[in-house]
Amino acid sequence: MDYYYILFTIITFSTLEVTGKLIGASISPYAITVSRFLIGGLFILPFAISYKRKNKMHFKLKDYMRLSVPGIINVCISMLFCN
């Protein structure tokens, strides 16, 4: 089963570069970055919520801040340099 996940990831990232070059001239890099992370985050969210409930984890505001700061830095700074 792990090989299917690896194959899916390879195919997804391969098409990402090709489609990025095709639509890069017509859509701004900011819109591409926002849509990429929004779709990815919405896809991962149900798995994260079920994992959190299954393991009875409780986060505080401090924990959310410690998680969001590196994410914001990655999306706002690092990923826009790639475009």
PDB file of N, CA and C in Angstrom:
ATOM      1  N   MET A   1       0.817  -1.196   0.000  1.00  0.00           N
ATOM      2  CA  MET A   1       0.000   0.000   0.000  1.00  0.00           C
ATOM      3  C   MET A   1       0.863   1.263   0.000  1.00  0.00           C
ATOM      4  N   ASP A   2       2.020   1.183   0.648  1.00  0.00           N
ATOM      5  CA  ASP A   2       2.901   2.350   0.704  1.00  0.00           C
ATOM      6  C   ASP A   2       3.372   2.764  -0.683  1.00  0.00           C
ATOM      7  N   TYR A   3       3.562   1.793  -1.563  1.00  0.00           N
ATOM      8  CA  TYR A   3       4.027   2.110  -2.912  1.00  0.00           C
ATOM      9  C   TYR A   3       2.981   2.902  -3.694  1.00  0.00           C
ATOM     10  N   TYR A   4       1.727   2.660  -3.421  1.00  0.00           N
ATOM     11  CA  TYR A   4       0.666   3.431  -4.081  1.00  0.00           C
ATOM     12  C   TYR A   4       0.703   4.897  -3.647  1.00  0.00           C
ATOM     13  N   TYR A   5       0.967   5.125  -2.372  1.00  0.00           N
ATOM     14  CA  TYR A   5       1.081   6.492  -1.883  1.00  0.00           C
ATOM     15  C   TYR A   5       2.275   7.200  -2.521  1.00  0.00           C
ATOM     16  N   ILE A   6       3.376   6.488  -2.637  1.00  0.00           N
ATOM     17  CA  ILE A   6       4.561   7.069  -3.268  1.00  0.00           C
ATOM     18  C   ILE A   6       4.288   7.376  -4.730  1.00  0.00           C
ATOM     19  N   LEU A   7       3.645   6.452  -5.426  1.00  0.00           N
ATOM     20  CA  LEU A   7       3.318   6.657  -6.833  1.00  0.00           C
ATOM     21  C   LEU A   7       2.357   7.836  -7.011  1.00  0.00           C
ATOM     22  N   PHE A   8       1.358   7.939  -6.151  1.00  0.00           N
ATOM     23  CA  PHE A   8       0.416   9.056  -6.202  1.00  0.00           C
ATOM     24  C   PHE A   8       1.128  10.391  -5.993  1.00  0.00           C
ATOM     25  N   THR A   9       2.065  10.417  -5.046  1.00  0.00           N
ATOM     26  CA  THR A   9       2.811  11.647  -4.773  1.00  0.00           C
ATOM     27  C   THR A   9       3.686  12.035  -5.954  1.00  0.00           C
ATOM     28  N   ILE A  10       4.337  11.069  -6.562  1.00  0.00           N
ATOM     29  CA  ILE A  10       5.190  11.349  -7.716  1.00  0.00           C
ATOM     30  C   ILE A  10       4.365  11.908  -8.868  1.00  0.00           C
ATOM     31  N   ILE A  11       3.233  11.297  -9.143  1.00  0.00           N
ATOM     32  CA  ILE A  11       2.378  11.767 -10.240  1.00  0.00           C
ATOM     33  C   ILE A  11       1.845  13.161  -9.948  1.00  0.00           C
ATOM     34  N   THR A  12       1.425  13.391  -8.718  1.00  0.00           N
ATOM     35  CA  THR A  12       0.874  14.698  -8.352  1.00  0.00           C
ATOM     36  C   THR A  12       1.914  15.803  -8.499  1.00  0.00           C
ATOM     37  N   PHE A  13       3.103  15.591  -7.964  1.00  0.00           N
ATOM     38  CA  PHE A  13       4.128  16.627  -8.053  1.00  0.00           C
ATOM     39  C   PHE A  13       4.643  16.802  -9.474  1.00  0.00           C
ATOM     40  N   SER A  14       4.642  15.750 -10.265  1.00  0.00           N
ATOM     41  CA  SER A  14       5.063  15.881 -11.664  1.00  0.00           C
ATOM     42  C   SER A  14       4.093  16.741 -12.451  1.00  0.00           C
ATOM     43  N   THR A  15       2.812  16.552 -12.241  1.00  0.00           N
ATOM     44  CA  THR A  15       1.828  17.362 -12.959  1.00  0.00           C
ATOM     45  C   THR A  15       1.783  18.786 -12.425  1.00  0.00           C
ATOM     46  N   LEU A  16       2.175  18.988 -11.182  1.00  0.00           N
ATOM     47  CA  LEU A  16       2.170  20.322 -10.600  1.00  0.00           C
ATOM     48  C   LEU A  16       3.138  21.242 -11.329  1.00  0.00           C
ATOM     49  N   GLU A  17       4.309  20.753 -11.644  1.00  0.00           N
ATOM     50  CA  GLU A  17       5.298  21.576 -12.337  1.00  0.00           C
ATOM     51  C   GLU A  17       4.853  21.898 -13.764  1.00  0.00           C
ATOM     52  N   VAL A  18       4.295  20.923 -14.451  1.00  0.00           N
ATOM     53  CA  VAL A  18       3.858  21.133 -15.834  1.00  0.00           C
ATOM     54  C   VAL A  18       2.703  22.127 -15.892  1.00  0.00           C
ATOM     55  N   THR A  19       1.707  21.917 -15.055  1.00  0.00           N
ATOM     56  CA  THR A  19       0.566  22.830 -15.070  1.00  0.00           C
ATOM     57  C   THR A  19       0.955  24.217 -14.559  1.00  0.00           C
ATOM     58  N   GLY A  20       1.929  24.280 -13.668  1.00  0.00           N
ATOM     59  CA  GLY A  20       2.390  25.576 -13.194  1.00  0.00           C
ATOM     60  C   GLY A  20       3.006  26.403 -14.307  1.00  0.00           C
ATOM     61  N   LYS A  21       3.712  25.758 -15.196  1.00  0.00           N
ATOM     62  CA  LYS A  21       4.294  26.465 -16.333  1.00  0.00           C
ATOM     63  C   LYS A  21       3.218  26.884 -17.338  1.00  0.00           C
ATOM     64  N   LEU A  22       2.198  26.053 -17.499  1.00  0.00           N
ATOM     65  CA  LEU A  22       1.138  26.371 -18.459  1.00  0.00           C
ATOM     66  C   LEU A  22       0.269  27.538 -18.000  1.00  0.00           C
ATOM     67  N   ILE A  23      -0.089  27.576 -16.711  1.00  0.00           N
ATOM     68  CA  ILE A  23      -0.985  28.627 -16.235  1.00  0.00           C
ATOM     69  C   ILE A  23      -0.237  29.782 -15.588  1.00  0.00           C
ATOM     70  N   GLY A  24       1.085  29.689 -15.510  1.00  0.00           N
ATOM     71  CA  GLY A  24       1.874  30.716 -14.832  1.00  0.00           C
ATOM     72  C   GLY A  24       1.768  32.086 -15.461  1.00  0.00           C
ATOM     73  N   ALA A  25       1.533  32.131 -16.761  1.00  0.00           N
ATOM     74  CA  ALA A  25       1.466  33.427 -17.432  1.00  0.00           C
ATOM     75  C   ALA A  25       0.119  34.105 -17.238  1.00  0.00           C
ATOM     76  N   SER A  26      -0.929  33.340 -16.994  1.00  0.00           N
ATOM     77  CA  SER A  26      -2.258  33.924 -16.909  1.00  0.00           C
ATOM     78  C   SER A  26      -2.758  34.143 -15.475  1.00  0.00           C
ATOM     79  N   ILE A  27      -2.179  33.457 -14.508  1.00  0.00           N
ATOM     80  CA  ILE A  27      -2.609  33.579 -13.111  1.00  0.00           C
ATOM     81  C   ILE A  27      -1.417  34.041 -12.282  1.00  0.00           C
ATOM     82  N   SER A  28      -1.664  34.913 -11.333  1.00  0.00           N
ATOM     83  CA  SER A  28      -0.570  35.439 -10.512  1.00  0.00           C
ATOM     84  C   SER A  28       0.003  34.348  -9.606  1.00  0.00           C
ATOM     85  N   PRO A  29       1.273  34.449  -9.251  1.00  0.00           N
ATOM     86  CA  PRO A  29       1.884  33.468  -8.354  1.00  0.00           C
ATOM     87  C   PRO A  29       1.226  33.434  -6.980  1.00  0.00           C
ATOM     88  N   TYR A  30       0.681  34.563  -6.552  1.00  0.00           N
ATOM     89  CA  TYR A  30       0.006  34.606  -5.257  1.00  0.00           C
ATOM     90  C   TYR A  30      -1.254  33.756  -5.267  1.00  0.00           C
ATOM     91  N   ALA A  31      -2.024  33.827  -6.338  1.00  0.00           N
ATOM     92  CA  ALA A  31      -3.245  33.029  -6.441  1.00  0.00           C
ATOM     93  C   ALA A  31      -2.922  31.545  -6.524  1.00  0.00           C
ATOM     94  N   ILE A  32      -1.864  31.204  -7.230  1.00  0.00           N
ATOM     95  CA  ILE A  32      -1.466  29.798  -7.328  1.00  0.00           C
ATOM     96  C   ILE A  32      -1.045  29.272  -5.957  1.00  0.00           C
ATOM     97  N   THR A  33      -0.274  30.062  -5.216  1.00  0.00           N
ATOM     98  CA  THR A  33       0.183  29.636  -3.896  1.00  0.00           C
ATOM     99  C   THR A  33      -0.985  29.491  -2.932  1.00  0.00           C
ATOM    100  N   VAL A  34      -1.908  30.440  -2.942  1.00  0.00           N
ATOM    101  CA  VAL A  34      -3.073  30.365  -2.048  1.00  0.00           C
ATOM    102  C   VAL A  34      -3.910  29.140  -2.374  1.00  0.00           C
ATOM    103  N   SER A  35      -4.189  28.917  -3.642  1.00  0.00           N
ATOM    104  CA  SER A  35      -5.022  27.761  -4.003  1.00  0.00           C
ATOM    105  C   SER A  35      -4.323  26.454  -3.701  1.00  0.00           C
ATOM    106  N   ARG A  36      -3.021  26.386  -3.902  1.00  0.00           N
ATOM    107  CA  ARG A  36      -2.271  25.156  -3.623  1.00  0.00           C
ATOM    108  C   ARG A  36      -2.360  24.771  -2.152  1.00  0.00           C
ATOM    109  N   PHE A  37      -2.104  25.734  -1.270  1.00  0.00           N
ATOM    110  CA  PHE A  37      -2.124  25.421   0.148  1.00  0.00           C
ATOM    111  C   PHE A  37      -3.532  25.313   0.710  1.00  0.00           C
ATOM    112  N   LEU A  38      -4.485  26.015   0.133  1.00  0.00           N
ATOM    113  CA  LEU A  38      -5.870  25.886   0.584  1.00  0.00           C
ATOM    114  C   LEU A  38      -6.417  24.502   0.258  1.00  0.00           C
ATOM    115  N   ILE A  39      -6.189  24.032  -0.958  1.00  0.00           N
ATOM    116  CA  ILE A  39      -6.656  22.701  -1.339  1.00  0.00           C
ATOM    117  C   ILE A  39      -5.942  21.633  -0.520  1.00  0.00           C
ATOM    118  N   GLY A  40      -4.623  21.780  -0.361  1.00  0.00           N
ATOM    119  CA  GLY A  40      -3.873  20.806   0.434  1.00  0.00           C
ATOM    120  C   GLY A  40      -4.310  20.782   1.889  1.00  0.00           C
ATOM    121  N   GLY A  41      -4.529  21.950   2.462  1.00  0.00           N
ATOM    122  CA  GLY A  41      -4.974  22.023   3.849  1.00  0.00           C
ATOM    123  C   GLY A  41      -6.355  21.441   4.056  1.00  0.00           C
ATOM    124  N   LEU A  42      -7.261  21.708   3.126  1.00  0.00           N
ATOM    125  CA  LEU A  42      -8.610  21.142   3.235  1.00  0.00           C
ATOM    126  C   LEU A  42      -8.601  19.635   3.043  1.00  0.00           C
ATOM    127  N   PHE A  43      -7.664  19.129   2.242  1.00  0.00           N
ATOM    128  CA  PHE A  43      -7.558  17.691   2.051  1.00  0.00           C
ATOM    129  C   PHE A  43      -7.030  16.998   3.306  1.00  0.00           C
ATOM    130  N   ILE A  44      -6.081  17.622   3.995  1.00  0.00           N
ATOM    131  CA  ILE A  44      -5.461  17.017   5.177  1.00  0.00           C
ATOM    132  C   ILE A  44      -6.300  17.210   6.437  1.00  0.00           C
ATOM    133  N   LEU A  45      -7.137  18.227   6.484  1.00  0.00           N
ATOM    134  CA  LEU A  45      -7.888  18.584   7.688  1.00  0.00           C
ATOM    135  C   LEU A  45      -8.722  17.446   8.280  1.00  0.00           C
ATOM    136  N   PRO A  46      -9.507  16.692   7.504  1.00  0.00           N
ATOM    137  CA  PRO A  46     -10.281  15.604   8.123  1.00  0.00           C
ATOM    138  C   PRO A  46      -9.401  14.534   8.774  1.00  0.00           C
ATOM    139  N   PHE A  47      -8.259  14.230   8.167  1.00  0.00           N
ATOM    140  CA  PHE A  47      -7.356  13.240   8.751  1.00  0.00           C
ATOM    141  C   PHE A  47      -6.774  13.752  10.068  1.00  0.00           C
ATOM    142  N   ALA A  48      -6.430  15.036  10.116  1.00  0.00           N
ATOM    143  CA  ALA A  48      -5.874  15.616  11.334  1.00  0.00           C
ATOM    144  C   ALA A  48      -6.909  15.653  12.452  1.00  0.00           C
ATOM    145  N   ILE A  49      -8.145  15.987  12.112  1.00  0.00           N
ATOM    146  CA  ILE A  49      -9.200  16.039  13.129  1.00  0.00           C
ATOM    147  C   ILE A  49      -9.483  14.653  13.689  1.00  0.00           C
ATOM    148  N   SER A  50      -9.552  13.638  12.827  1.00  0.00           N
ATOM    149  CA  SER A  50      -9.825  12.283  13.317  1.00  0.00           C
ATOM    150  C   SER A  50      -8.656  11.759  14.149  1.00  0.00           C
ATOM    151  N   TYR A  51      -7.431  12.084  13.771  1.00  0.00           N
ATOM    152  CA  TYR A  51      -6.261  11.670  14.556  1.00  0.00           C
ATOM    153  C   TYR A  51      -6.284  12.329  15.936  1.00  0.00           C
ATOM    154  N   LYS A  52      -6.648  13.612  15.956  1.00  0.00           N
ATOM    155  CA  LYS A  52      -6.703  14.349  17.219  1.00  0.00           C
ATOM    156  C   LYS A  52      -7.775  13.778  18.144  1.00  0.00           C
ATOM    157  N   ARG A  53      -8.924  13.441  17.585  1.00  0.00           N
ATOM    158  CA  ARG A  53     -10.003  12.872  18.411  1.00  0.00           C
ATOM    159  C   ARG A  53      -9.674  11.463  18.881  1.00  0.00           C
ATOM    160  N   LYS A  54      -9.066  10.670  17.999  1.00  0.00           N
ATOM    161  CA  LYS A  54      -8.751   9.291  18.352  1.00  0.00           C
ATOM    162  C   LYS A  54      -7.718   9.229  19.471  1.00  0.00           C
ATOM    163  N   ASN A  55      -6.753  10.127  19.460  1.00  0.00           N
ATOM    164  CA  ASN A  55      -5.707  10.144  20.483  1.00  0.00           C
ATOM    165  C   ASN A  55      -6.012  11.076  21.647  1.00  0.00           C
ATOM    166  N   LYS A  56      -7.221  11.662  21.637  1.00  0.00           N
ATOM    167  CA  LYS A  56      -7.691  12.539  22.718  1.00  0.00           C
ATOM    168  C   LYS A  56      -6.683  13.647  23.026  1.00  0.00           C
ATOM    169  N   MET A  57      -6.261  14.335  21.976  1.00  0.00           N
ATOM    170  CA  MET A  57      -5.305  15.429  22.115  1.00  0.00           C
ATOM    171  C   MET A  57      -6.049  16.739  22.326  1.00  0.00           C
ATOM    172  N   HIS A  58      -5.495  17.592  23.151  1.00  0.00           N
ATOM    173  CA  HIS A  58      -6.077  18.899  23.410  1.00  0.00           C
ATOM    174  C   HIS A  58      -4.988  19.952  23.212  1.00  0.00           C
ATOM    175  N   PHE A  59      -5.262  20.911  22.345  1.00  0.00           N
ATOM    176  CA  PHE A  59      -4.309  21.980  22.076  1.00  0.00           C
ATOM    177  C   PHE A  59      -4.762  23.259  22.745  1.00  0.00           C
ATOM    178  N   LYS A  60      -3.788  24.036  23.151  1.00  0.00           N
ATOM    179  CA  LYS A  60      -4.046  25.361  23.702  1.00  0.00           C
ATOM    180  C   LYS A  60      -3.709  26.394  22.642  1.00  0.00           C
ATOM    181  N   LEU A  61      -4.047  27.643  22.904  1.00  0.00           N
ATOM    182  CA  LEU A  61      -3.755  28.726  21.964  1.00  0.00           C
ATOM    183  C   LEU A  61      -2.261  28.829  21.687  1.00  0.00           C
ATOM    184  N   LYS A  62      -1.447  28.611  22.697  1.00  0.00           N
ATOM    185  CA  LYS A  62       0.002  28.653  22.543  1.00  0.00           C
ATOM    186  C   LYS A  62       0.475  27.601  21.533  1.00  0.00           C
ATOM    187  N   ASP A  63      -0.131  26.420  21.557  1.00  0.00           N
ATOM    188  CA  ASP A  63       0.234  25.359  20.621  1.00  0.00           C
ATOM    189  C   ASP A  63      -0.123  25.736  19.184  1.00  0.00           C
ATOM    190  N   TYR A  64      -1.286  26.334  19.001  1.00  0.00           N
ATOM    191  CA  TYR A  64      -1.687  26.765  17.661  1.00  0.00           C
ATOM    192  C   TYR A  64      -0.759  27.864  17.131  1.00  0.00           C
ATOM    193  N   MET A  65      -0.340  28.750  18.003  1.00  0.00           N
ATOM    194  CA  MET A  65       0.579  29.806  17.582  1.00  0.00           C
ATOM    195  C   MET A  65       1.933  29.226  17.181  1.00  0.00           C
ATOM    196  N   ARG A  66       2.402  28.249  17.937  1.00  0.00           N
ATOM    197  CA  ARG A  66       3.693  27.624  17.623  1.00  0.00           C
ATOM    198  C   ARG A  66       3.623  26.843  16.315  1.00  0.00           C
ATOM    199  N   LEU A  67       2.458  26.361  15.941  1.00  0.00           N
ATOM    200  CA  LEU A  67       2.296  25.657  14.669  1.00  0.00           C
ATOM    201  C   LEU A  67       2.074  26.606  13.504  1.00  0.00           C
ATOM    202  N   SER A  68       1.400  27.714  13.750  1.00  0.00           N
ATOM    203  CA  SER A  68       1.040  28.596  12.643  1.00  0.00           C
ATOM    204  C   SER A  68       2.181  29.497  12.188  1.00  0.00           C
ATOM    205  N   VAL A  69       3.070  29.885  13.082  1.00  0.00           N
ATOM    206  CA  VAL A  69       4.155  30.789  12.691  1.00  0.00           C
ATOM    207  C   VAL A  69       5.063  30.173  11.626  1.00  0.00           C
ATOM    208  N   PRO A  70       5.567  28.941  11.778  1.00  0.00           N
ATOM    209  CA  PRO A  70       6.375  28.375  10.689  1.00  0.00           C
ATOM    210  C   PRO A  70       5.576  28.168   9.401  1.00  0.00           C
ATOM    211  N   GLY A  71       4.297  27.851   9.524  1.00  0.00           N
ATOM    212  CA  GLY A  71       3.463  27.689   8.338  1.00  0.00           C
ATOM    213  C   GLY A  71       3.276  28.981   7.579  1.00  0.00           C
ATOM    214  N   ILE A  72       3.048  30.055   8.289  1.00  0.00           N
ATOM    215  CA  ILE A  72       2.880  31.359   7.648  1.00  0.00           C
ATOM    216  C   ILE A  72       4.189  31.794   6.989  1.00  0.00           C
ATOM    217  N   ILE A  73       5.290  31.564   7.680  1.00  0.00           N
ATOM    218  CA  ILE A  73       6.584  31.912   7.087  1.00  0.00           C
ATOM    219  C   ILE A  73       6.815  31.114   5.816  1.00  0.00           C
ATOM    220  N   ASN A  74       6.486  29.836   5.828  1.00  0.00           N
ATOM    221  CA  ASN A  74       6.678  28.993   4.652  1.00  0.00           C
ATOM    222  C   ASN A  74       5.813  29.453   3.496  1.00  0.00           C
ATOM    223  N   VAL A  75       4.542  29.670   3.747  1.00  0.00           N
ATOM    224  CA  VAL A  75       3.629  30.021   2.657  1.00  0.00           C
ATOM    225  C   VAL A  75       3.893  31.433   2.152  1.00  0.00           C
ATOM    226  N   CYS A  76       4.014  32.376   3.031  1.00  0.00           N
ATOM    227  CA  CYS A  76       4.124  33.782   2.614  1.00  0.00           C
ATOM    228  C   CYS A  76       5.495  34.148   2.068  1.00  0.00           C
ATOM    229  N   ILE A  77       6.521  33.555   2.556  1.00  0.00           N
ATOM    230  CA  ILE A  77       7.858  33.961   2.134  1.00  0.00           C
ATOM    231  C   ILE A  77       8.493  32.925   1.211  1.00  0.00           C
ATOM    232  N   SER A  78       8.676  31.724   1.693  1.00  0.00           N
ATOM    233  CA  SER A  78       9.420  30.729   0.944  1.00  0.00           C
ATOM    234  C   SER A  78       8.746  30.316  -0.345  1.00  0.00           C
ATOM    235  N   MET A  79       7.468  30.039  -0.323  1.00  0.00           N
ATOM    236  CA  MET A  79       6.794  29.531  -1.514  1.00  0.00           C
ATOM    237  C   MET A  79       6.633  30.605  -2.582  1.00  0.00           C
ATOM    238  N   LEU A  80       6.541  31.859  -2.203  1.00  0.00           N
ATOM    239  CA  LEU A  80       6.424  32.906  -3.219  1.00  0.00           C
ATOM    240  C   LEU A  80       7.751  33.164  -3.917  1.00  0.00           C
ATOM    241  N   PHE A  81       8.860  32.805  -3.284  1.00  0.00           N
ATOM    242  CA  PHE A  81      10.148  32.901  -3.967  1.00  0.00           C
ATOM    243  C   PHE A  81      10.271  31.846  -5.055  1.00  0.00           C
ATOM    244  N   CYS A  82       9.559  30.741  -4.909  1.00  0.00           N
ATOM    245  CA  CYS A  82       9.608  29.668  -5.920  1.00  0.00           C
ATOM    246  C   CYS A  82       8.894  30.077  -7.200  1.00  0.00           C
ATOM    247  N   ASN A  83       7.913  30.974  -7.111  1.00  0.00           N
ATOM    248  CA  ASN A  83       7.146  31.361  -8.301  1.00  0.00           C
ATOM    249  C   ASN A  83       7.828  32.393  -9.058  1.00  0.00           C
TER     250      ASN A  83
END
